mmCIF file of C-alpha atoms in Angstrom:
data_model
loop_
_atom_site.group_PDB
_atom_site.id
_atom_site.type_symbol
_atom_site.label_atom_id
_atom_site.label_comp_id
_atom_site.label_asym_id
_atom_site.label_seq_id
_atom_site.Cartn_x
_atom_site.Cartn_y
_atom_site.Cartn_z
ATOM 1 C CA UNK X 1276 78.480 101.411 121.375
ATOM 2 C CA UNK X 1277 78.012 101.650 117.609
ATOM 3 C CA UNK X 1278 81.532 100.483 116.975
ATOM 4 C CA UNK X 1279 81.062 97.617 119.431
ATOM 5 C CA UNK X 1280 77.925 96.506 117.600
ATOM 6 C CA UNK X 1281 79.732 96.697 114.259
ATOM 7 C CA UNK X 1282 82.534 94.596 115.692
ATOM 8 C CA UNK X 1283 80.081 92.065 117.085
ATOM 9 C CA UNK X 1284 78.282 91.897 113.732
ATOM 10 C CA UNK X 1285 81.563 91.186 111.957
ATOM 11 C CA UNK X 1286 82.461 88.571 114.554
ATOM 12 C CA UNK X 1287 79.045 86.939 114.191
ATOM 13 C CA UNK X 1288 79.441 86.754 110.414
ATOM 14 C CA UNK X 1289 82.900 85.263 110.795
ATOM 15 C CA UNK X 1290 81.617 82.753 113.349
ATOM 16 C CA UNK X 1291 78.832 81.759 110.982
ATOM 17 C CA UNK X 1292 81.258 81.127 108.157
ATOM 18 C CA UNK X 1293 83.712 79.355 110.425
ATOM 19 C CA UNK X 1294 80.858 77.172 111.631
ATOM 20 C CA UNK X 1295 80.025 76.260 108.055
ATOM 21 C CA UNK X 1296 83.696 75.475 107.494
ATOM 22 C CA UNK X 1297 83.594 73.014 110.360
ATOM 23 C CA UNK X 1298 80.712 71.026 108.892
ATOM 24 C CA UNK X 1299 82.731 68.272 107.263
ATOM 25 C CA UNK X 1300 84.690 70.288 104.695
ATOM 26 C CA UNK X 1301 88.163 68.857 104.873
ATOM 27 C CA UNK X 1302 89.868 69.776 101.591
ATOM 28 C CA UNK X 1303 92.270 72.645 101.045
ATOM 29 C CA UNK X 1304 90.612 76.039 101.016
ATOM 30 C CA UNK X 1305 87.588 74.732 102.877
ATOM 31 C CA UNK X 1306 86.018 72.901 99.944
ATOM 32 C CA UNK X 1307 85.617 69.184 99.822
ATOM 33 C CA UNK X 1308 83.998 66.866 102.295
ATOM 34 C CA UNK X 1309 83.502 63.371 103.500
ATOM 35 C CA UNK X 1310 81.970 60.628 101.363
ATOM 36 C CA UNK X 1311 78.382 61.436 100.456
ATOM 37 C CA UNK X 1312 78.822 65.159 101.149
ATOM 38 C CA UNK X 1313 78.950 67.853 98.507
ATOM 39 C CA UNK X 1314 82.074 69.909 98.095
ATOM 40 C CA UNK X 1315 81.559 73.395 99.530
ATOM 41 C CA UNK X 1316 82.358 76.887 98.312
ATOM 42 C CA UNK X 1317 82.133 79.580 100.972
ATOM 43 C CA UNK X 1318 81.528 83.011 99.432
ATOM 44 C CA UNK X 1319 81.811 86.344 101.235
ATOM 45 C CA UNK X 1320 79.747 89.095 99.634
ATOM 46 C CA UNK X 1321 79.048 92.734 100.353
ATOM 47 C CA UNK X 1322 75.837 94.715 99.891
ATOM 48 C CA UNK X 1323 76.945 97.072 97.141
ATOM 49 C CA UNK X 1324 75.494 97.164 93.603
ATOM 50 C CA UNK X 1325 77.506 94.765 91.449
ATOM 51 C CA UNK X 1326 77.361 91.732 89.232
ATOM 52 C CA UNK X 1327 78.204 89.642 92.286
ATOM 53 C CA UNK X 1328 74.685 90.273 93.626
ATOM 54 C CA UNK X 1329 73.243 89.162 90.272
ATOM 55 C CA UNK X 1330 75.214 85.909 90.507
ATOM 56 C CA UNK X 1331 73.823 85.381 94.012
ATOM 57 C CA UNK X 1332 70.241 86.381 93.255
ATOM 58 C CA UNK X 1333 69.903 84.351 90.059
ATOM 59 C CA UNK X 1334 71.729 81.315 91.448
ATOM 60 C CA UNK X 1335 74.128 81.353 88.495
ATOM 61 C CA UNK X 1336 76.963 79.600 90.314
ATOM 62 C CA UNK X 1337 74.639 76.994 91.801
ATOM 63 C CA UNK X 1338 73.418 76.196 88.292
ATOM 64 C CA UNK X 1339 76.979 76.007 86.952
ATOM 65 C CA UNK X 1340 78.241 73.809 89.816
ATOM 66 C CA UNK X 1341 75.389 71.510 90.904
ATOM 67 C CA UNK X 1342 77.850 69.156 92.630
ATOM 68 C CA UNK X 1343 78.932 71.916 95.043
ATOM 69 C CA UNK X 1344 77.194 73.237 98.125
ATOM 70 C CA UNK X 1345 77.542 77.026 97.926
ATOM 71 C CA UNK X 1346 77.132 79.261 100.966
ATOM 72 C CA UNK X 1347 76.882 83.056 100.814
ATOM 73 C CA UNK X 1348 77.692 85.136 103.905
ATOM 74 C CA UNK X 1349 77.317 88.906 104.051
ATOM 75 C CA UNK X 1350 80.186 91.014 105.371
ATOM 76 C CA UNK X 1351 80.122 94.753 105.995
ATOM 77 C CA UNK X 1352 83.687 95.609 104.993
ATOM 78 C CA UNK X 1353 86.899 94.368 103.439
ATOM 79 C CA UNK X 1354 88.640 94.417 106.806
ATOM 80 C CA UNK X 1355 86.287 91.749 108.183
ATOM 81 C CA UNK X 1356 86.697 89.714 104.994
ATOM 82 C CA UNK X 1357 90.475 89.803 105.388
ATOM 83 C CA UNK X 1358 89.999 88.539 108.933
ATOM 84 C CA UNK X 1359 87.893 85.671 107.578
ATOM 85 C CA UNK X 1360 90.604 84.759 105.067
ATOM 86 C CA UNK X 1361 93.221 84.745 107.822
ATOM 87 C CA UNK X 1362 90.944 82.348 109.714
ATOM 88 C CA UNK X 1363 90.606 80.203 106.547
ATOM 89 C CA UNK X 1364 86.849 80.656 106.825
ATOM 90 C CA UNK X 1365 86.059 81.791 103.245
ATOM 91 C CA UNK X 1366 87.128 80.701 99.764
ATOM 92 C CA UNK X 1367 85.928 83.502 97.471
ATOM 93 C CA UNK X 1368 85.066 87.115 98.251
ATOM 94 C CA UNK X 1369 84.001 90.474 96.852
ATOM 95 C CA UNK X 1370 86.400 93.002 98.367
ATOM 96 C CA UNK X 1371 87.793 96.451 97.637
ATOM 97 C CA UNK X 1372 91.237 97.067 96.190
ATOM 98 C CA UNK X 1373 92.511 98.903 99.274
ATOM 99 C CA UNK X 1374 91.860 95.998 101.676
ATOM 100 C CA UNK X 1375 93.343 93.668 99.037
ATOM 101 C CA UNK X 1376 96.495 95.811 98.989
ATOM 102 C CA UNK X 1377 96.577 95.497 102.776
ATOM 103 C CA UNK X 1378 95.935 91.771 102.614
ATOM 104 C CA UNK X 1379 98.856 91.207 100.230
ATOM 105 C CA UNK X 1380 101.171 93.318 102.409
ATOM 106 C CA UNK X 1381 102.938 92.687 105.712
ATOM 107 C CA UNK X 1382 101.892 91.892 108.331
ATOM 108 C CA UNK X 1383 98.841 90.085 106.899
ATOM 109 C CA UNK X 1384 100.404 88.448 103.798
ATOM 110 C CA UNK X 1385 97.117 86.663 103.046
ATOM 111 C CA UNK X 1386 97.454 83.771 100.562
ATOM 112 C CA UNK X 1387 94.768 84.804 98.081
ATOM 113 C CA UNK X 1388 94.700 85.907 94.455
ATOM 114 C CA UNK X 1389 92.791 88.553 92.528
ATOM 115 C CA UNK X 1390 90.752 86.731 89.896
ATOM 116 C CA UNK X 1391 88.116 89.249 88.814
ATOM 117 C CA UNK X 1392 87.327 92.972 88.607
ATOM 118 C CA UNK X 1393 83.733 93.482 89.764
ATOM 119 C CA UNK X 1394 83.661 97.232 89.156
ATOM 120 C CA UNK X 1395 85.712 100.406 89.153
ATOM 121 C CA UNK X 1396 84.592 102.879 91.796
ATOM 122 C CA UNK X 1397 82.906 105.930 90.285
ATOM 123 C CA UNK X 1398 80.209 108.079 91.822
ATOM 124 C CA UNK X 1399 79.086 105.065 93.863
ATOM 125 C CA UNK X 1400 81.646 106.007 96.536
ATOM 126 C CA UNK X 1401 81.969 109.584 97.731
ATOM 127 C CA UNK X 1402 82.796 111.990 100.538
ATOM 128 C CA UNK X 1403 79.696 113.842 101.732
ATOM 129 C CA UNK X 1404 79.449 116.793 104.130
ATOM 130 C CA UNK X 1405 76.302 116.995 106.254
ATOM 131 C CA UNK X 1406 74.095 120.031 105.730
ATOM 132 C CA UNK X 1407 74.681 122.525 108.528
ATOM 133 C CA UNK X 1408 78.172 121.195 109.336
ATOM 134 C CA UNK X 1409 79.902 124.251 107.915
ATOM 135 C CA UNK X 1410 82.021 122.068 105.636
ATOM 136 C CA UNK X 1411 82.180 123.430 102.098
ATOM 137 C CA UNK X 1412 85.199 121.573 100.688
ATOM 138 C CA UNK X 1413 87.779 118.959 101.671
ATOM 139 C CA UNK X 1414 90.133 121.582 103.108
ATOM 140 C CA UNK X 1415 87.460 122.739 105.558
ATOM 141 C CA UNK X 1416 87.332 119.285 107.170
ATOM 142 C CA UNK X 1417 90.084 120.378 109.594
ATOM 143 C CA UNK X 1418 88.814 119.902 113.121
ATOM 144 C CA UNK X 1419 85.717 118.058 111.919
ATOM 145 C CA UNK X 1420 84.435 114.539 112.598
ATOM 146 C CA UNK X 1421 84.450 112.237 109.573
ATOM 147 C CA UNK X 1422 83.351 108.610 109.477
ATOM 148 C CA UNK X 1423 84.416 105.824 107.140
ATOM 149 C CA UNK X 1424 84.878 102.053 107.421
ATOM 150 C CA UNK X 1425 88.553 101.571 108.264
ATOM 151 C CA UNK X 1426 90.706 99.520 105.870
ATOM 152 C CA UNK X 1427 88.170 99.973 103.060
ATOM 153 C CA UNK X 1428 88.391 101.580 99.641
ATOM 154 C CA UNK X 1429 86.431 104.511 101.096
ATOM 155 C CA UNK X 1430 89.047 104.914 103.862
ATOM 156 C CA UNK X 1431 91.826 104.857 101.264
ATOM 157 C CA UNK X 1432 89.971 107.435 99.170
ATOM 158 C CA UNK X 1433 89.335 109.656 102.200
ATOM 159 C CA UNK X 1434 93.043 109.695 103.013
ATOM 160 C CA UNK X 1435 93.850 110.403 99.358
ATOM 161 C CA UNK X 1436 91.357 113.287 99.288
ATOM 162 C CA UNK X 1437 92.824 114.793 102.456
ATOM 163 C CA UNK X 1438 96.346 114.432 101.067
ATOM 164 C CA UNK X 1439 95.289 116.094 97.819
ATOM 165 C CA UNK X 1440 93.795 119.015 99.760
ATOM 166 C CA UNK X 1441 96.869 119.411 101.977
ATOM 167 C CA UNK X 1442 95.056 118.296 105.123
ATOM 168 C CA UNK X 1443 96.949 116.050 107.542
ATOM 169 C CA UNK X 1444 95.170 112.989 108.882
ATOM 170 C CA UNK X 1445 95.703 114.090 112.477
ATOM 171 C CA UNK X 1446 93.948 117.378 111.728
ATOM 172 C CA UNK X 1447 90.664 115.509 111.255
ATOM 173 C CA UNK X 1448 88.786 113.302 113.703
ATOM 174 C CA UNK X 1449 88.316 110.127 111.656
ATOM 175 C CA UNK X 1450 86.054 107.489 113.195
ATOM 176 C CA UNK X 1451 85.652 103.866 112.141
ATOM 177 C CA UNK X 1452 82.011 103.067 111.352
ATOM 178 C CA UNK X 1453 80.448 100.482 109.067
ATOM 179 C CA UNK X 1454 78.082 101.863 106.395
ATOM 180 C CA UNK X 1455 74.855 101.106 108.260
ATOM 181 C CA UNK X 1456 76.242 102.729 111.414
ATOM 182 C CA UNK X 1457 77.266 105.793 109.410
ATOM 183 C CA UNK X 1458 73.610 106.249 108.474
ATOM 184 C CA UNK X 1459 72.497 106.067 112.106
ATOM 185 C CA UNK X 1460 75.198 108.479 113.320
ATOM 186 C CA UNK X 1461 74.402 110.816 110.431
ATOM 187 C CA UNK X 1462 70.724 110.913 111.360
ATOM 188 C CA UNK X 1463 71.612 111.772 114.958
ATOM 189 C CA UNK X 1464 73.847 114.627 113.783
ATOM 190 C CA UNK X 1465 76.968 113.023 115.245
ATOM 191 C CA UNK X 1466 79.028 113.444 112.061
ATOM 192 C CA UNK X 1467 80.201 116.363 109.975
ATOM 193 C CA UNK X 1468 81.056 114.218 106.959
ATOM 194 C CA UNK X 1469 81.428 110.611 105.825
ATOM 195 C CA UNK X 1470 83.108 108.694 103.012
ATOM 196 C CA UNK X 1471 81.028 105.656 102.148
ATOM 197 C CA UNK X 1472 79.477 103.697 99.294
ATOM 198 C CA UNK X 1473 76.049 102.744 98.022
ATOM 199 C CA UNK X 1474 73.445 102.122 99.299
ATOM 200 C CA UNK X 1475 74.320 104.096 102.467
ATOM 201 C CA UNK X 1476 75.765 106.867 100.286
ATOM 202 C CA UNK X 1477 72.368 107.462 98.681
ATOM 203 C CA UNK X 1478 70.803 108.005 102.103
ATOM 204 C CA UNK X 1479 73.319 110.522 103.462
ATOM 205 C CA UNK X 1480 73.352 112.469 100.189
ATOM 206 C CA UNK X 1481 69.717 113.378 100.862
ATOM 207 C CA UNK X 1482 70.881 115.731 103.625
ATOM 208 C CA UNK X 1483 74.407 116.467 102.507
ATOM 209 C CA UNK X 1484 76.724 117.752 99.798
ATOM 210 C CA UNK X 1485 79.198 115.635 97.839
ATOM 211 C CA UNK X 1486 82.710 117.057 98.249
ATOM 212 C CA UNK X 1487 84.550 114.574 96.040
ATOM 213 C CA UNK X 1488 83.842 111.162 94.518
ATOM 214 C CA UNK X 1489 86.031 108.155 93.844
ATOM 215 C CA UNK X 1490 85.566 108.841 90.134
ATOM 216 C CA UNK X 1491 87.320 112.208 90.594
ATOM 217 C CA UNK X 1492 90.095 110.642 92.661
ATOM 218 C CA UNK X 1493 90.616 107.990 89.972
ATOM 219 C CA UNK X 1494 91.145 110.786 87.444
ATOM 220 C CA UNK X 1495 93.720 112.233 89.843
ATOM 221 C CA UNK X 1496 95.615 108.921 89.932
ATOM 222 C CA UNK X 1497 94.026 107.240 92.973
ATOM 223 C CA UNK X 1498 91.610 104.675 91.483
ATOM 224 C CA UNK X 1499 89.814 102.125 93.634
ATOM 225 C CA UNK X 1500 88.086 98.952 92.531
ATOM 226 C CA UNK X 1501 85.922 96.145 93.814
ATOM 227 C CA UNK X 1502 87.664 92.846 93.183
ATOM 228 C CA UNK X 1503 86.916 89.159 93.323
ATOM 229 C CA UNK X 1504 89.577 87.249 95.245
ATOM 230 C CA UNK X 1505 90.051 83.515 95.761
ATOM 231 C CA UNK X 1506 92.181 81.734 98.335
ATOM 232 C CA UNK X 1507 95.296 80.171 96.827
ATOM 233 C CA UNK X 1508 94.471 76.868 98.514
ATOM 234 C CA UNK X 1509 91.050 76.801 96.881
ATOM 235 C CA UNK X 1510 92.516 77.616 93.460
ATOM 236 C CA UNK X 1511 94.992 74.758 93.815
ATOM 237 C CA UNK X 1512 92.312 72.293 94.933
ATOM 238 C CA UNK X 1513 89.440 73.333 92.659
ATOM 239 C CA UNK X 1514 90.611 75.209 89.549
ATOM 240 C CA UNK X 1515 87.552 74.090 87.590
ATOM 241 C CA UNK X 1516 85.254 75.663 90.186
ATOM 242 C CA UNK X 1517 87.210 78.916 89.966
ATOM 243 C CA UNK X 1518 86.772 78.864 86.178
ATOM 244 C CA UNK X 1519 83.011 78.382 86.621
ATOM 245 C CA UNK X 1520 82.870 81.263 89.084
ATOM 246 C CA UNK X 1521 84.763 83.572 86.705
ATOM 247 C CA UNK X 1522 82.390 82.645 83.872
ATOM 248 C CA UNK X 1523 79.232 83.460 85.843
ATOM 249 C CA UNK X 1524 80.715 86.749 87.082
ATOM 250 C CA UNK X 1525 81.442 87.586 83.419
ATOM 251 C CA UNK X 1526 77.856 86.609 82.600
ATOM 252 C CA UNK X 1527 76.659 89.073 85.242
ATOM 253 C CA UNK X 1528 78.681 91.873 83.631
ATOM 254 C CA UNK X 1529 76.994 91.036 80.325
ATOM 255 C CA UNK X 1530 73.583 91.219 82.023
ATOM 256 C CA UNK X 1531 74.383 94.674 83.434
ATOM 257 C CA UNK X 1532 75.347 95.879 79.959
ATOM 258 C CA UNK X 1533 72.687 94.153 77.842
ATOM 259 C CA UNK X 1534 69.684 93.704 80.140
ATOM 260 C CA UNK X 1535 69.573 96.544 82.684
ATOM 261 C CA UNK X 1536 66.017 95.635 83.679
ATOM 262 C CA UNK X 1537 67.058 92.132 84.749
ATOM 263 C CA UNK X 1538 70.185 93.490 86.433
ATOM 264 C CA UNK X 1539 68.284 96.116 88.418
ATOM 265 C CA UNK X 1540 65.599 93.609 89.431
ATOM 266 C CA UNK X 1541 68.207 91.180 90.823
ATOM 267 C CA UNK X 1542 70.286 93.854 92.569
ATOM 268 C CA UNK X 1543 67.166 95.541 93.924
ATOM 269 C CA UNK X 1544 65.969 92.260 95.419
ATOM 270 C CA UNK X 1545 69.297 91.812 97.220
ATOM 271 C CA UNK X 1546 69.455 95.403 98.508
ATOM 272 C CA UNK X 1547 65.731 95.791 99.278
ATOM 273 C CA UNK X 1548 65.427 98.527 96.641
ATOM 274 C CA UNK X 1549 62.970 99.085 93.831
ATOM 275 C CA UNK X 1550 64.289 98.209 90.360
ATOM 276 C CA UNK X 1551 64.388 101.948 89.547
ATOM 277 C CA UNK X 1552 66.462 102.698 92.641
ATOM 278 C CA UNK X 1553 68.787 99.792 91.896
ATOM 279 C CA UNK X 1554 69.236 100.938 88.305
ATOM 280 C CA UNK X 1555 70.128 104.447 89.507
ATOM 281 C CA UNK X 1556 72.760 102.999 91.839
ATOM 282 C CA UNK X 1557 74.169 100.667 89.179
ATOM 283 C CA UNK X 1558 74.527 103.630 86.827
ATOM 284 C CA UNK X 1559 76.954 105.270 89.253
ATOM 285 C CA UNK X 1560 79.538 102.470 89.033
ATOM 286 C CA UNK X 1561 81.899 101.640 86.186
ATOM 287 C CA UNK X 1562 81.471 98.064 84.945
ATOM 288 C CA UNK X 1563 83.972 96.571 82.524
ATOM 289 C CA UNK X 1564 83.166 94.301 79.626
ATOM 290 C CA UNK X 1565 84.392 90.747 80.258
ATOM 291 C CA UNK X 1566 86.890 91.087 77.404
ATOM 292 C CA UNK X 1567 88.398 94.140 79.117
ATOM 293 C CA UNK X 1568 89.505 92.070 82.099
ATOM 294 C CA UNK X 1569 92.199 90.318 80.072
ATOM 295 C CA UNK X 1570 93.722 93.557 78.744
ATOM 296 C CA UNK X 1571 96.972 95.164 79.894
ATOM 297 C CA UNK X 1572 95.036 97.767 81.889
ATOM 298 C CA UNK X 1573 93.400 95.238 84.202
ATOM 299 C CA UNK X 1574 94.147 91.556 84.953
ATOM 300 C CA UNK X 1575 96.106 90.800 81.782
ATOM 301 C CA UNK X 1576 96.897 87.300 80.526
ATOM 302 C CA UNK X 1577 99.204 84.406 81.353
ATOM 303 C CA UNK X 1578 101.799 85.959 79.078
ATOM 304 C CA UNK X 1579 101.594 89.377 80.691
ATOM 305 C CA UNK X 1580 99.981 90.334 83.998
ATOM 306 C CA UNK X 1581 98.123 93.622 83.674
ATOM 307 C CA UNK X 1582 98.476 97.017 85.325
ATOM 308 C CA UNK X 1583 96.146 96.018 88.150
ATOM 309 C CA UNK X 1584 99.224 94.693 89.940
ATOM 310 C CA UNK X 1585 100.888 98.099 89.626
ATOM 311 C CA UNK X 1586 97.702 99.731 90.946
ATOM 312 C CA UNK X 1587 97.760 97.480 94.020
ATOM 313 C CA UNK X 1588 101.427 98.220 94.696
ATOM 314 C CA UNK X 1589 100.692 101.941 94.367
ATOM 315 C CA UNK X 1590 97.855 101.563 96.877
ATOM 316 C CA UNK X 1591 100.214 99.705 99.231
ATOM 317 C CA UNK X 1592 102.820 102.457 98.885
ATOM 318 C CA UNK X 1593 100.216 105.047 99.846
ATOM 319 C CA UNK X 1594 99.087 102.924 102.799
ATOM 320 C CA UNK X 1595 102.713 102.529 103.930
ATOM 321 C CA UNK X 1596 103.144 106.290 103.758
ATOM 322 C CA UNK X 1597 100.060 106.602 105.946
ATOM 323 C CA UNK X 1598 101.589 104.000 108.332
ATOM 324 C CA UNK X 1599 98.688 101.582 107.747
ATOM 325 C CA UNK X 1600 100.890 98.617 106.748
ATOM 326 C CA UNK X 1601 104.368 97.462 107.740
ATOM 327 C CA UNK X 1602 105.900 96.978 104.301
ATOM 328 C CA UNK X 1603 105.061 97.283 100.603
ATOM 329 C CA UNK X 1604 105.076 93.977 98.697
ATOM 330 C CA UNK X 1605 107.338 93.572 95.680
ATOM 331 C CA UNK X 1606 105.678 94.047 92.300
ATOM 332 C CA UNK X 1607 106.633 90.489 91.309
ATOM 333 C CA UNK X 1608 104.836 89.123 94.383
ATOM 334 C CA UNK X 1609 101.691 91.097 93.589
ATOM 335 C CA UNK X 1610 101.834 89.972 89.961
ATOM 336 C CA UNK X 1611 101.924 86.393 91.233
ATOM 337 C CA UNK X 1612 98.813 87.209 93.245
ATOM 338 C CA UNK X 1613 96.839 88.104 90.101
ATOM 339 C CA UNK X 1614 95.166 84.947 88.790
ATOM 340 C CA UNK X 1615 95.250 85.034 84.997
ATOM 341 C CA UNK X 1616 95.270 81.337 84.115
ATOM 342 C CA UNK X 1617 93.036 80.684 81.109
ATOM 343 C CA UNK X 1618 92.404 84.355 80.315
ATOM 344 C CA UNK X 1619 90.742 85.497 78.168
ATOM 345 C CA UNK X 1620 89.113 82.297 76.884
ATOM 346 C CA UNK X 1621 87.926 81.110 80.318
ATOM 347 C CA UNK X 1622 85.508 84.048 80.505
ATOM 348 C CA UNK X 1623 83.457 82.593 77.665
#
């Protein structure tokens, strides 16, 4: 029943966005409109602590693009966002690197590009064992019930943690639950462990033990990130709007670094947390400086696409080994799917 509700919630969100797409927006990528109507940008966001929530809360993009009508729709996972892109129902999204690797791979082959790094997963994503479950480490998950949102960065990290510990996927009962449903199942005692992200992670940690975090897996060569992606059609039709979006996302990173009080107030308002709670959650992520995005380690520049493309191919190779995708995309194709036009100057 929980999974059915999660599926219905994702369908409802997709229907809402698709409905907005049908309201007179005729240009490529869903932006544009008839005479007298504002051009529209349809943004998919997720409820995890990031600069993206600051952009939403402070209306930074609305201020930068007053001639556009901007809609924000909440999604619970990257898998549902990929579905929305396939349906051509969103233009820009905050989505994890694992679902992006899936989206760029067969059979999905979604025509979108990575245009921003929102954060690098640290202690804000982790695998937690419930108190009383008898689980003391990753290896002792054999025969246990573990929840995670399928096709998410947490799912990727769970599989990587099991692989690292020498545990086969079929030796664990892995169930597909969205973060809010993980909390409910956890409270009922239905789960032995879960791999999830903030803010649900903070709740289950109250009655559980962290076995491994995404920060530790990154050190072991399995990093995950939260990315900003834009449909190729929207980039082609509205490059100036994409530039404005990148600039305000960079502004949000500056706010996180220079004005933590303002950052925590905005994020707290979006997540229904106190500023202190929001600040604690923000402190668990790794946020780059805007200038870092254009370095070889991340997006790179027009002259040289960065290592992010290699990271995505590596994630796809792991997913192929786990039989989660049909084929691994070529590095050149993934490099073409990293949007570096105007970097670094476009970030302001």
